[in-house]
CSV table of C-alpha atoms in Angstrom, one decimal:
chain,number,residue,atom,x,y,z
J,1,MET,CA,0.0,-0.3,-0.1
J,2,PRO,CA,1.5,3.1,-1.2
J,3,PHE,CA,2.0,6.4,1.6
J,4,PRO,CA,-0.6,8.9,1.1
J,5,ARG,CA,0.6,11.8,-1.3
J,6,PHE,CA,-0.6,15.6,-1.7
J,7,ASP,CA,-2.3,16.4,-4.5
J,8,ARG,CA,-0.6,19.6,-6.2
J,9,ARG,CA,-4.2,19.8,-7.9
J,10,ARG,CA,-5.4,21.4,-4.8
J,11,LEU,CA,-3.0,24.3,-4.9
J,12,GLN,CA,-4.2,28.0,-6.0
J,13,LEU,CA,-1.7,29.8,-7.9
J,14,LEU,CA,-2.0,33.7,-8.3
J,15,PRO,CA,-0.4,35.8,-11.0
J,16,LEU,CA,3.1,37.3,-10.6
J,17,SER,CA,1.2,41.1,-11.0
J,18,GLU,CA,0.0,40.4,-7.4
J,19,ARG,CA,3.4,39.7,-6.0
J,20,VAL,CA,5.4,42.2,-4.0
J,21,HIS,CA,8.8,42.1,-5.5
J,22,ASP,CA,12.0,42.5,-3.5
J,23,LEU,CA,14.3,43.3,-6.6
J,24,ASP,CA,14.0,45.3,-9.7
J,25,LEU,CA,16.3,46.2,-12.7
J,26,SER,CA,17.5,48.9,-10.6
J,27,CYS,CA,19.9,46.2,-8.6
J,28,LEU,CA,21.6,45.4,-12.0
J,29,LYS,CA,25.3,45.9,-13.0
J,30,ARG,CA,26.2,46.8,-16.4
J,31,PRO,CA,29.8,46.4,-18.4
J,32,GLY,CA,30.0,50.3,-18.3
J,33,ASP,CA,29.7,50.9,-14.8
J,34,PRO,CA,32.7,52.0,-13.0
J,35,PRO,CA,34.8,49.3,-11.0
J,36,PRO,CA,33.5,48.9,-7.5
J,37,ASP,CA,35.7,49.5,-4.3
J,38,PHE,CA,36.9,46.3,-3.7
J,39,ALA,CA,40.4,44.9,-4.0
J,40,HIS,CA,41.7,41.3,-3.7
J,41,PRO,CA,45.1,40.0,-4.3
J,42,ALA,CA,43.7,36.8,-6.2
J,43,ILE,CA,41.5,38.9,-8.6
J,44,PRO,CA,44.3,40.1,-11.1
J,45,LEU,CA,45.8,36.7,-10.8
J,46,LEU,CA,42.5,35.0,-11.4
J,47,ALA,CA,41.7,37.4,-14.5
J,48,ARG,CA,45.0,36.2,-16.0
J,49,ARG,CA,44.4,32.8,-15.8
J,50,ILE,CA,40.9,33.1,-17.4
J,51,VAL,CA,42.8,34.9,-20.3
J,52,GLU,CA,45.6,32.7,-20.4
J,53,ALA,CA,43.2,29.7,-20.6
J,54,ARG,CA,40.9,31.2,-23.5
J,55,ARG,CA,44.2,31.8,-25.4
J,56,ARG,CA,45.1,28.1,-25.3
J,57,ASP,CA,41.5,27.1,-25.8
J,58,ALA,CA,40.9,25.7,-22.4
J,59,ALA,CA,37.6,25.7,-20.6
J,60,VAL,CA,36.6,28.6,-18.3
J,61,ILE,CA,33.7,27.6,-16.2
J,62,PHE,CA,31.7,29.5,-13.5
J,63,PHE,CA,29.1,27.5,-11.3
J,64,CYS,CA,27.0,30.3,-10.0
J,65,GLY,CA,24.3,30.3,-7.0
J,66,ALA,CA,21.3,32.2,-7.4
J,67,HIS,CA,22.3,35.0,-5.3
J,68,VAL,CA,24.9,35.7,-8.0
J,69,LEU,CA,21.9,37.0,-10.5
J,70,ARG,CA,20.2,38.4,-7.4
J,71,GLN,CA,23.1,40.6,-6.8
J,72,GLY,CA,22.3,42.1,-10.3
J,73,ASN,CA,25.7,40.4,-12.3
J,74,GLY,CA,23.8,38.9,-15.0
J,75,PRO,CA,24.6,41.6,-17.7
J,76,LEU,CA,28.4,41.2,-16.9
J,77,LEU,CA,28.4,37.5,-17.4
J,78,ILE,CA,26.5,38.0,-20.8
J,79,ASP,CA,29.6,40.3,-21.8
J,80,LEU,CA,32.1,37.8,-20.9
J,81,MET,CA,30.0,35.0,-22.5
J,82,GLY,CA,30.1,37.4,-25.9
J,83,ARG,CA,33.6,38.0,-25.7
J,84,GLY,CA,34.4,34.2,-25.5
J,85,LEU,CA,36.4,34.6,-22.0
J,86,LEU,CA,33.4,32.6,-19.9
J,87,THR,CA,32.9,29.2,-22.0
J,88,HIS,CA,30.4,27.6,-19.7
J,89,LEU,CA,27.9,28.9,-17.4
J,90,ALA,CA,26.0,26.9,-14.6
J,91,LEU,CA,23.2,27.6,-12.6
J,92,ASN,CA,21.3,25.9,-9.6
J,93,GLY,CA,17.4,25.6,-10.3
J,94,ALA,CA,16.8,29.0,-8.1
J,95,GLY,CA,19.0,30.8,-10.6
J,96,ALA,CA,17.2,30.1,-13.2
J,97,ILE,CA,13.8,31.2,-11.9
J,98,HIS,CA,15.5,34.8,-11.0
J,99,ASP,CA,16.7,34.9,-14.7
J,100,PHE,CA,13.5,33.9,-16.0
J,101,GLU,CA,11.4,36.5,-13.5
J,102,PHE,CA,13.6,39.2,-14.4
J,103,ALA,CA,13.5,38.7,-18.6
J,104,LEU,CA,9.9,38.3,-18.2
J,105,ILE,CA,8.7,41.4,-15.6
J,106,GLY,CA,11.7,43.2,-14.8
J,107,ALA,CA,11.6,41.9,-11.4
J,108,THR,CA,12.1,38.9,-9.2
J,109,THR,CA,12.5,37.7,-5.3
J,110,GLU,CA,10.0,37.4,-3.0
J,111,SER,CA,9.9,37.6,0.8
J,112,VAL,CA,9.8,34.1,2.4
J,113,ALA,CA,8.8,35.2,5.8
J,114,ARG,CA,5.6,37.4,4.1
J,115,TYR,CA,4.3,34.5,1.9
J,116,ILE,CA,5.1,31.5,3.7
J,117,LYS,CA,2.5,32.8,6.6
J,118,GLU,CA,-0.3,32.4,3.9
J,119,GLY,CA,1.1,29.6,2.1
J,120,GLN,CA,1.7,31.6,-1.2
J,121,PHE,CA,5.4,31.2,-1.2
J,122,GLY,CA,6.2,30.2,-4.7
J,123,LEU,CA,3.0,29.7,-6.1
J,124,TRP,CA,3.0,32.3,-8.9
J,125,GLN,CA,1.6,31.3,-12.4
J,126,GLU,CA,4.0,33.0,-14.9
J,127,THR,CA,6.9,31.4,-13.4
J,128,GLY,CA,5.4,27.7,-13.7
J,129,ARG,CA,6.2,28.1,-17.5
J,130,ILE,CA,9.4,27.0,-16.8
J,131,ASN,CA,8.1,23.5,-16.4
J,132,GLU,CA,6.6,24.0,-19.9
J,133,ALA,CA,10.3,24.6,-21.2
J,134,ALA,CA,11.4,21.4,-19.3
J,135,ARG,CA,8.8,19.3,-21.0
J,136,GLN,CA,9.9,20.6,-24.6
J,137,ALA,CA,13.5,20.1,-23.3
J,138,ALA,CA,12.6,16.2,-22.9
J,139,ARG,CA,10.9,16.0,-26.0
J,140,ASP,CA,13.6,17.7,-27.9
J,141,ASP,CA,16.4,15.9,-25.9
J,142,ILE,CA,18.3,19.0,-25.0
J,143,GLY,CA,19.2,20.8,-21.7
J,144,LEU,CA,16.8,22.4,-19.3
J,145,GLY,CA,19.0,25.7,-19.6
J,146,GLU,CA,19.0,25.7,-23.3
J,147,ALA,CA,15.1,25.3,-23.3
J,148,ILE,CA,14.2,28.1,-21.0
J,149,GLY,CA,16.9,30.2,-22.9
J,150,ARG,CA,15.3,29.5,-26.0
J,151,MET,CA,11.9,30.1,-24.5
J,152,ILE,CA,12.8,33.7,-23.3
J,153,GLU,CA,14.8,34.6,-26.5
J,154,THR,CA,12.2,33.1,-29.0
J,155,GLU,CA,9.1,34.6,-27.3
J,156,ALA,CA,11.0,37.9,-27.0
J,157,PHE,CA,10.4,38.3,-23.1
J,158,PRO,CA,10.5,42.2,-22.8
J,159,HIS,CA,13.7,42.1,-20.8
J,160,ARG,CA,15.6,39.0,-22.7
J,161,ASP,CA,18.6,41.1,-23.1
J,162,ILE,CA,19.7,40.7,-19.4
J,163,SER,CA,18.7,37.0,-19.4
J,164,VAL,CA,21.8,34.8,-19.1
J,165,LEU,CA,20.1,31.9,-20.2
J,166,ALA,CA,18.8,33.9,-23.3
J,167,ALA,CA,22.2,35.0,-24.0
J,168,GLY,CA,23.6,31.5,-23.9
J,169,TYR,CA,20.9,30.8,-26.4
J,170,ARG,CA,21.8,33.3,-29.0
J,171,LEU,CA,25.5,32.7,-28.5
J,172,GLN,CA,25.6,28.9,-28.2
J,173,VAL,CA,27.4,29.4,-24.9
J,174,PRO,CA,26.0,26.5,-22.5
J,175,VAL,CA,24.4,27.8,-19.6
J,176,THR,CA,23.3,24.7,-17.9
J,177,VAL,CA,20.5,24.3,-14.7
J,178,HIS,CA,21.2,21.7,-12.0
J,179,VAL,CA,18.5,20.6,-10.4
J,180,ALA,CA,17.4,19.0,-7.2
J,181,PHE,CA,13.5,17.9,-6.8
J,182,GLY,CA,11.9,19.9,-4.2
J,183,GLN,CA,14.3,22.7,-3.8
J,184,ASP,CA,12.6,25.1,-6.3
J,185,ILE,CA,9.3,26.7,-6.4
J,186,ILE,CA,8.2,25.5,-9.7
J,187,HIS,CA,8.3,21.8,-8.1
J,188,GLU,CA,4.9,22.7,-6.1
J,189,HIS,CA,3.3,23.7,-9.3
J,190,PRO,CA,0.6,21.3,-10.5
J,191,ASN,CA,2.2,21.3,-14.0
J,192,PHE,CA,5.7,20.0,-12.9
J,193,ASP,CA,7.0,17.1,-14.6
J,194,ALA,CA,9.3,15.3,-12.8
J,195,ALA,CA,10.4,13.0,-15.6
J,196,ALA,CA,11.2,15.6,-18.1
J,197,THR,CA,12.8,18.0,-15.7
J,198,GLY,CA,14.9,14.9,-14.8
J,199,LYS,CA,15.7,14.3,-18.4
J,200,ALA,CA,16.5,17.8,-19.3
J,201,THR,CA,18.6,18.6,-16.2
J,202,ASP,CA,20.5,15.1,-16.5
J,203,ASN,CA,21.3,16.3,-20.2
J,204,ASP,CA,22.8,19.7,-18.7
J,205,PHE,CA,24.7,17.5,-16.6
J,206,LEU,CA,26.3,15.6,-19.2
J,207,VAL,CA,26.9,19.1,-21.1
J,208,PHE,CA,28.8,20.4,-18.0
J,209,CYS,CA,31.1,17.0,-17.8
J,210,HIS,CA,32.1,17.7,-21.5
J,211,SER,CA,32.9,21.3,-20.6
J,212,VAL,CA,34.8,20.1,-17.0
J,213,SER,CA,36.6,17.3,-19.5
J,214,GLN,CA,38.4,20.6,-21.4
J,215,LEU,CA,39.5,22.0,-17.7
J,216,GLU,CA,43.6,21.1,-18.2
J,217,GLY,CA,44.9,24.7,-18.3
J,218,GLY,CA,41.4,26.5,-17.7
J,219,VAL,CA,39.5,27.8,-14.8
J,220,TYR,CA,36.5,26.6,-12.8
J,221,LEU,CA,34.9,29.2,-10.5
J,222,ASN,CA,32.7,28.4,-7.5
J,223,ILE,CA,30.7,31.4,-6.9
J,224,GLY,CA,28.0,31.5,-4.3
J,225,SER,CA,27.1,27.7,-4.3
J,226,ALA,CA,27.7,26.0,-1.2
J,227,VAL,CA,26.4,22.6,-2.2
J,228,ALA,CA,25.3,21.9,-5.9
J,229,GLY,CA,28.4,23.7,-7.3
J,230,PRO,CA,31.3,21.7,-5.6
J,231,GLU,CA,29.3,18.5,-5.9
J,232,VAL,CA,28.4,18.6,-9.4
J,233,TYR,CA,31.8,19.6,-10.3
J,234,LEU,CA,33.4,16.7,-8.3
J,235,LYS,CA,31.4,14.3,-9.9
J,236,ALA,CA,32.1,15.7,-13.3
J,237,LEU,CA,35.7,16.0,-12.7
J,238,SER,CA,36.0,12.1,-11.8
J,239,MET,CA,33.9,11.1,-14.7
J,240,SER,CA,36.0,13.4,-16.8
J,241,ARG,CA,39.5,11.9,-15.4
J,242,ASN,CA,38.4,8.4,-15.8
J,243,ALA,CA,37.3,8.9,-19.4
J,244,ALA,CA,40.8,11.2,-19.8
J,245,ARG,CA,43.2,8.4,-18.0
J,246,GLN,CA,41.7,5.6,-20.9
J,247,GLU,CA,42.9,8.3,-23.5
J,248,GLN,CA,46.3,9.0,-21.9
J,249,ARG,CA,45.2,12.5,-21.1
J,250,GLU,CA,45.6,14.2,-17.8
J,251,ILE,CA,42.9,16.9,-16.2
J,252,ARG,CA,45.3,18.4,-13.2
J,253,ARG,CA,47.0,21.8,-14.1
J,254,PHE,CA,44.0,24.0,-13.9
J,255,THR,CA,43.0,27.0,-11.3
J,256,THR,CA,39.9,26.9,-9.2
J,257,ALA,CA,38.3,29.5,-7.0
J,258,VAL,CA,35.7,30.1,-4.3
J,259,PHE,CA,33.9,33.6,-4.0
J,260,ASP,CA,31.7,33.4,-0.9
J,261,LEU,CA,30.7,35.5,2.1
J,262,ILE,CA,32.2,33.3,5.1
J,263,PRO,CA,35.6,33.9,6.7
J,264,ILE,CA,37.8,31.5,6.2
J,265,GLU,CA,40.9,32.3,8.3
J,266,SER,CA,43.2,29.2,7.4
J,267,ASP,CA,45.4,28.0,4.8
J,268,THR,CA,42.8,27.2,2.0
J,269,THR,CA,45.2,25.0,0.1
J,270,ARG,CA,45.2,22.4,2.9
J,271,GLU,CA,42.5,20.3,4.2
J,272,VAL,CA,41.3,20.7,7.9
J,273,PRO,CA,40.6,17.6,10.1
J,274,LYS,CA,37.1,16.3,10.7
J,275,THR,CA,37.2,18.0,13.9
J,276,ASP,CA,36.8,21.4,12.5
J,277,PRO,CA,33.5,22.8,11.3
J,278,ARG,CA,35.0,23.8,8.0
J,279,TYR,CA,36.1,20.7,6.9
J,280,TYR,CA,32.4,20.2,6.3
J,281,TYR,CA,32.1,23.3,3.9
J,282,ARG,CA,32.1,21.6,0.5
J,283,PRO,CA,33.7,24.6,-1.5
J,284,TYR,CA,36.5,24.4,0.7
J,285,LYS,CA,37.5,21.2,0.7
J,286,THR,CA,36.4,20.1,-2.7
J,287,VAL,CA,37.3,23.2,-4.7
J,288,LEU,CA,40.1,24.7,-3.1
J,289,VAL,CA,41.8,21.6,-1.9
J,290,ARG,CA,41.1,18.3,-2.8
J,291,THR,CA,40.6,18.8,-6.9
J,292,VAL,CA,43.7,20.7,-7.2
J,293,SER,CA,46.0,18.8,-5.0
J,294,ASP,CA,48.0,17.3,-7.8
J,295,GLY,CA,48.8,20.1,-10.3
J,296,GLY,CA,46.4,23.0,-9.8
J,297,GLU,CA,46.0,26.1,-7.7
J,298,SER,CA,43.2,27.4,-6.0
J,299,ARG,CA,42.2,31.0,-4.3
J,300,TYR,CA,39.5,32.0,-2.1
J,301,ILE,CA,37.8,35.4,-2.1
J,302,GLN,CA,35.8,36.6,0.5
J,303,GLY,CA,33.2,39.1,-0.2
J,304,GLU,CA,29.6,40.1,-1.3
J,305,HIS,CA,28.9,39.1,-4.9
J,306,ARG,CA,27.9,42.5,-5.9
J,307,PHE,CA,31.4,43.4,-5.2
J,308,THR,CA,33.2,40.5,-5.9
J,309,VAL,CA,31.9,39.7,-9.4
J,310,PRO,CA,32.3,43.0,-11.0
J,311,ALA,CA,35.9,43.5,-9.6
J,312,LEU,CA,36.7,39.8,-11.3
J,313,TYR,CA,34.9,41.1,-14.4
J,314,HIS,CA,36.8,44.4,-15.1
J,315,ALA,CA,40.3,42.8,-14.1
J,316,VAL,CA,39.5,40.0,-16.8
J,317,ILE,CA,38.7,42.5,-19.2
J,318,THR,CA,41.8,44.4,-18.6
J,319,ALA,CA,43.6,41.6,-18.9
J,320,ALA,CA,42.0,40.3,-22.1
J,321,GLU,CA,42.9,43.8,-23.5
J,322,SER,CA,46.5,44.1,-22.4
J,323,PRO,CA,48.9,42.3,-25.1
J,324,PRO,CA,50.2,38.7,-24.2
J,325,PRO,CA,53.4,38.4,-23.0
J,326,PRO,CA,56.2,37.4,-25.5
J,327,ALA,CA,56.7,33.8,-26.5
J,328,ASP,CA,59.6,31.9,-24.8
J,329,PRO,CA,62.5,31.8,-27.4
């Protein structure tokens, strides 16, 4: 006898026009804006590594948590994609939702404290169209990120110019979406199709794995993702190294970095013992230590994403516009 299950058809969805939004287009950072008042010694180094990676045709991958987009960094990421300096952008499911809403109505983000009290959190009609994109992705055997980006672009959403997903579709740069069931508001919706979403996000995982397989000499940045970024990257790297080993290749000389808010007052190139709570912080042990321990290098940048990402962007543009160093004789 199966356990009782909740019937999503009982839910009432309201239009986004009735929601109070915490963010609008005023939060966006534009390529022409002045650099922020933020400095970190690792920023110029990472900028050089990114430019060097692209000059040798290696991958530059950013895995971003949703707050990176909520802090207005989408236009900067789009500009890097357009310049060929960012070859793969990965998001969690929430990141795709914020990007979709920004593109559709020029606003996003609701107060959990406000709407959870009345059982309305996440239950907004238009946002559920992402589930339609997932169904189409499964039918077309493409990734979830590509399908959402295609919907935003081909249906001419009013603010599609600031959508990283639409930009990925236009520019043919992979923007993948890595979903965990039950974590995203659209999983509440009656039109949620678990099988289609699973197929679509699995396609994106395999696209991500291919990008990671091109990481020798490249750069992987984990920006504001405490769990999804490190864990998806870890499995993709293991798969890529397994295949590379059979092809007599290596994937070990590359640069990683973590951008996050928490202070880590220790040598981030060394793993701390299990008795230290920092041991369980995945970006630290996975991205900064374990995956680069045999030939790579890593850096940790602490700060708010509204400062750190623009600082990196401006440093990368400066490095890209500088002449390359002379070749060794």
